[in-house]
JSON list of C-alpha atoms in Angstrom, two decimals:
[
{"chain": "A", "resi": 23, "resn": "MET", "atom": "CA", "xyz": [2.95, 11.81, 9.22]},
{"chain": "A", "resi": 24, "resn": "PRO", "atom": "CA", "xyz": [0.34, 13.71, 11.26]},
{"chain": "A", "resi": 25, "resn": "LEU", "atom": "CA", "xyz": [-2.91, 11.95, 12.17]},
{"chain": "A", "resi": 26, "resn": "ARG", "atom": "CA", "xyz": [-6.38, 13.36, 11.48]},
{"chain": "A", "resi": 27, "resn": "THR", "atom": "CA", "xyz": [-9.91, 12.15, 12.29]},
{"chain": "A", "resi": 28, "resn": "CYS", "atom": "CA", "xyz": [-12.56, 11.57, 9.62]},
{"chain": "A", "resi": 29, "resn": "LEU", "atom": "CA", "xyz": [-15.48, 13.89, 10.27]},
{"chain": "A", "resi": 30, "resn": "GLY", "atom": "CA", "xyz": [-17.96, 11.20, 9.21]},
{"chain": "A", "resi": 31, "resn": "CYS", "atom": "CA", "xyz": [-16.90, 7.92, 10.78]},
{"chain": "A", "resi": 32, "resn": "ARG", "atom": "CA", "xyz": [-14.39, 9.30, 13.34]},
{"chain": "A", "resi": 33, "resn": "LYS", "atom": "CA", "xyz": [-11.66, 6.91, 12.11]},
{"chain": "A", "resi": 34, "resn": "VAL", "atom": "CA", "xyz": [-8.14, 8.18, 12.81]},
{"chain": "A", "resi": 35, "resn": "ALA", "atom": "CA", "xyz": [-5.78, 7.95, 9.84]},
{"chain": "A", "resi": 36, "resn": "ASP", "atom": "CA", "xyz": [-2.70, 9.54, 8.32]},
{"chain": "A", "resi": 37, "resn": "LYS", "atom": "CA", "xyz": [-3.39, 13.01, 6.99]},
{"chain": "A", "resi": 38, "resn": "ALA", "atom": "CA", "xyz": [-2.21, 11.91, 3.52]},
{"chain": "A", "resi": 39, "resn": "SER", "atom": "CA", "xyz": [-4.87, 9.20, 3.29]},
{"chain": "A", "resi": 40, "resn": "LEU", "atom": "CA", "xyz": [-7.78, 11.59, 3.94]},
{"chain": "A", "resi": 41, "resn": "MET", "atom": "CA", "xyz": [-9.40, 14.26, 1.77]},
{"chain": "A", "resi": 42, "resn": "ARG", "atom": "CA", "xyz": [-9.31, 17.78, 3.23]},
{"chain": "A", "resi": 43, "resn": "PHE", "atom": "CA", "xyz": [-12.24, 20.16, 2.92]},
{"chain": "A", "resi": 44, "resn": "ALA", "atom": "CA", "xyz": [-12.08, 23.86, 3.72]},
{"chain": "A", "resi": 45, "resn": "GLU", "atom": "CA", "xyz": [-14.13, 27.03, 3.39]},
{"chain": "A", "resi": 46, "resn": "ARG", "atom": "CA", "xyz": [-13.51, 29.56, 0.67]},
{"chain": "A", "resi": 47, "resn": "GLU", "atom": "CA", "xyz": [-15.79, 32.59, 0.35]},
{"chain": "A", "resi": 48, "resn": "GLY", "atom": "CA", "xyz": [-18.52, 30.85, 2.34]},
{"chain": "A", "resi": 49, "resn": "VAL", "atom": "CA", "xyz": [-18.58, 27.68, 0.21]},
{"chain": "A", "resi": 50, "resn": "LEU", "atom": "CA", "xyz": [-17.20, 24.23, 1.02]},
{"chain": "A", "resi": 51, "resn": "VAL", "atom": "CA", "xyz": [-14.27, 23.34, -1.26]},
{"chain": "A", "resi": 52, "resn": "LEU", "atom": "CA", "xyz": [-12.13, 20.23, -1.67]},
{"chain": "A", "resi": 53, "resn": "ASP", "atom": "CA", "xyz": [-8.54, 21.16, -0.83]},
{"chain": "A", "resi": 54, "resn": "MET", "atom": "CA", "xyz": [-6.59, 18.47, -2.69]},
{"chain": "A", "resi": 55, "resn": "LYS", "atom": "CA", "xyz": [-3.21, 20.10, -2.17]},
{"chain": "A", "resi": 56, "resn": "GLY", "atom": "CA", "xyz": [-3.81, 21.23, 1.42]},
{"chain": "A", "resi": 57, "resn": "VAL", "atom": "CA", "xyz": [-3.09, 24.87, 0.69]},
{"chain": "A", "resi": 58, "resn": "VAL", "atom": "CA", "xyz": [-6.40, 26.61, 1.46]},
{"chain": "A", "resi": 59, "resn": "PRO", "atom": "CA", "xyz": [-5.80, 28.68, 4.61]},
{"chain": "A", "resi": 60, "resn": "GLY", "atom": "CA", "xyz": [-7.86, 28.18, 7.73]},
{"chain": "A", "resi": 61, "resn": "ARG", "atom": "CA", "xyz": [-9.46, 25.22, 9.44]},
{"chain": "A", "resi": 62, "resn": "GLY", "atom": "CA", "xyz": [-9.86, 21.97, 7.56]},
{"chain": "A", "resi": 63, "resn": "ALA", "atom": "CA", "xyz": [-12.24, 19.04, 7.90]},
{"chain": "A", "resi": 64, "resn": "TYR", "atom": "CA", "xyz": [-11.07, 15.59, 6.83]},
{"chain": "A", "resi": 65, "resn": "VAL", "atom": "CA", "xyz": [-13.12, 12.79, 5.24]},
{"chain": "A", "resi": 66, "resn": "CYS", "atom": "CA", "xyz": [-11.92, 9.26, 4.51]},
{"chain": "A", "resi": 67, "resn": "ALA", "atom": "CA", "xyz": [-14.40, 8.04, 1.88]},
{"chain": "A", "resi": 68, "resn": "LEU", "atom": "CA", "xyz": [-17.27, 8.97, -0.39]},
{"chain": "A", "resi": 69, "resn": "GLU", "atom": "CA", "xyz": [-19.71, 7.12, 1.89]},
{"chain": "A", "resi": 70, "resn": "CYS", "atom": "CA", "xyz": [-18.68, 9.33, 4.81]},
{"chain": "A", "resi": 71, "resn": "LEU", "atom": "CA", "xyz": [-19.10, 12.41, 2.62]},
{"chain": "A", "resi": 72, "resn": "LYS", "atom": "CA", "xyz": [-22.63, 11.33, 1.64]},
{"chain": "A", "resi": 73, "resn": "GLN", "atom": "CA", "xyz": [-23.43, 10.82, 5.32]},
{"chain": "A", "resi": 74, "resn": "LEU", "atom": "CA", "xyz": [-22.14, 14.31, 6.14]},
{"chain": "A", "resi": 75, "resn": "PHE", "atom": "CA", "xyz": [-24.18, 15.95, 3.39]},
{"chain": "A", "resi": 76, "resn": "LYS", "atom": "CA", "xyz": [-27.30, 14.61, 5.12]},
{"chain": "A", "resi": 77, "resn": "ARG", "atom": "CA", "xyz": [-26.18, 16.40, 8.30]},
{"chain": "A", "resi": 78, "resn": "LYS", "atom": "CA", "xyz": [-25.80, 19.82, 6.71]},
{"chain": "A", "resi": 79, "resn": "GLU", "atom": "CA", "xyz": [-24.46, 21.52, 9.84]},
{"chain": "A", "resi": 80, "resn": "ALA", "atom": "CA", "xyz": [-21.54, 19.08, 10.27]},
{"chain": "A", "resi": 81, "resn": "PHE", "atom": "CA", "xyz": [-19.06, 20.97, 8.07]},
{"chain": "A", "resi": 82, "resn": "SER", "atom": "CA", "xyz": [-20.05, 24.36, 9.49]},
{"chain": "A", "resi": 83, "resn": "ARG", "atom": "CA", "xyz": [-19.49, 23.07, 13.01]},
{"chain": "A", "resi": 84, "resn": "ALA", "atom": "CA", "xyz": [-16.14, 21.46, 12.15]},
{"chain": "A", "resi": 85, "resn": "LEU", "atom": "CA", "xyz": [-14.87, 24.53, 10.30]},
{"chain": "A", "resi": 86, "resn": "ARG", "atom": "CA", "xyz": [-16.36, 26.89, 12.90]},
{"chain": "A", "resi": 87, "resn": "LYS", "atom": "CA", "xyz": [-17.78, 28.95, 10.09]},
{"chain": "A", "resi": 88, "resn": "ARG", "atom": "CA", "xyz": [-21.06, 28.92, 8.15]},
{"chain": "A", "resi": 89, "resn": "VAL", "atom": "CA", "xyz": [-20.51, 27.16, 4.82]},
{"chain": "A", "resi": 90, "resn": "ASP", "atom": "CA", "xyz": [-22.83, 26.46, 1.92]},
{"chain": "A", "resi": 91, "resn": "LEU", "atom": "CA", "xyz": [-22.69, 22.95, 0.50]},
{"chain": "A", "resi": 92, "resn": "PRO", "atom": "CA", "xyz": [-22.52, 22.58, -3.28]},
{"chain": "A", "resi": 93, "resn": "ASP", "atom": "CA", "xyz": [-24.11, 19.55, -4.94]},
{"chain": "A", "resi": 94, "resn": "ILE", "atom": "CA", "xyz": [-22.33, 16.38, -3.82]},
{"chain": "A", "resi": 95, "resn": "THR", "atom": "CA", "xyz": [-21.58, 15.44, -7.45]},
{"chain": "A", "resi": 96, "resn": "VAL", "atom": "CA", "xyz": [-19.04, 18.28, -7.46]},
{"chain": "A", "resi": 97, "resn": "PHE", "atom": "CA", "xyz": [-16.90, 16.19, -5.09]},
{"chain": "A", "resi": 98, "resn": "ALA", "atom": "CA", "xyz": [-17.82, 12.62, -6.12]},
{"chain": "A", "resi": 99, "resn": "GLY", "atom": "CA", "xyz": [-15.32, 12.31, -8.99]},
{"chain": "A", "resi": 100, "resn": "ALA", "atom": "CA", "xyz": [-12.49, 13.79, -6.99]},
{"chain": "A", "resi": 101, "resn": "MET", "atom": "CA", "xyz": [-13.25, 11.56, -4.02]},
{"chain": "A", "resi": 102, "resn": "THR", "atom": "CA", "xyz": [-13.15, 8.35, -6.05]},
{"chain": "A", "resi": 103, "resn": "GLY", "atom": "CA", "xyz": [-9.98, 9.20, -7.94]},
{"chain": "A", "resi": 104, "resn": "GLY", "atom": "CA", "xyz": [-8.53, 11.81, -5.61]},
{"chain": "A", "resi": 105, "resn": "LEU", "atom": "CA", "xyz": [-7.45, 9.46, -2.85]},
{"chain": "A", "resi": 106, "resn": "ASN", "atom": "CA", "xyz": [-4.91, 7.99, -5.24]},
{"chain": "A", "resi": 107, "resn": "ASP", "atom": "CA", "xyz": [-3.84, 11.26, -6.88]},
{"chain": "A", "resi": 108, "resn": "LYS", "atom": "CA", "xyz": [-3.78, 14.31, -4.63]},
{"chain": "A", "resi": 109, "resn": "THR", "atom": "CA", "xyz": [-2.02, 16.50, -7.16]},
{"chain": "A", "resi": 110, "resn": "GLY", "atom": "CA", "xyz": [-5.30, 18.14, -8.16]},
{"chain": "A", "resi": 111, "resn": "LYS", "atom": "CA", "xyz": [-4.83, 17.14, -11.80]},
{"chain": "A", "resi": 112, "resn": "GLY", "atom": "CA", "xyz": [-7.64, 14.65, -12.04]}
]
C-alpha cells in the first residue's frame, strides 16, 4: 500500500488510512473514493483538519491551486465515520 503524509501533523501512514481532499471547481472536496482527478492532500484526523482550517492557505499550497474552504461541518461527519467506511455511503 502506498504511503502518504498527513498535511496537518506530517505523520506518514498508509494511503487507505487517510482521508483525501482535492479541488473541484475551485472548492475543497472530500474525495472518499479517491477518484477526483488532480493533486490530493491527505489528512489523518478531524483534529488535523481543524488545525488546517485555521491556516487557510495550507490546502491551496498543497494542491498548488487556489481553493475555497467550505464550512468545516461539511467534512466533520464524514471524517468521524469516513475513516471506517470509505465507500462514500455514509
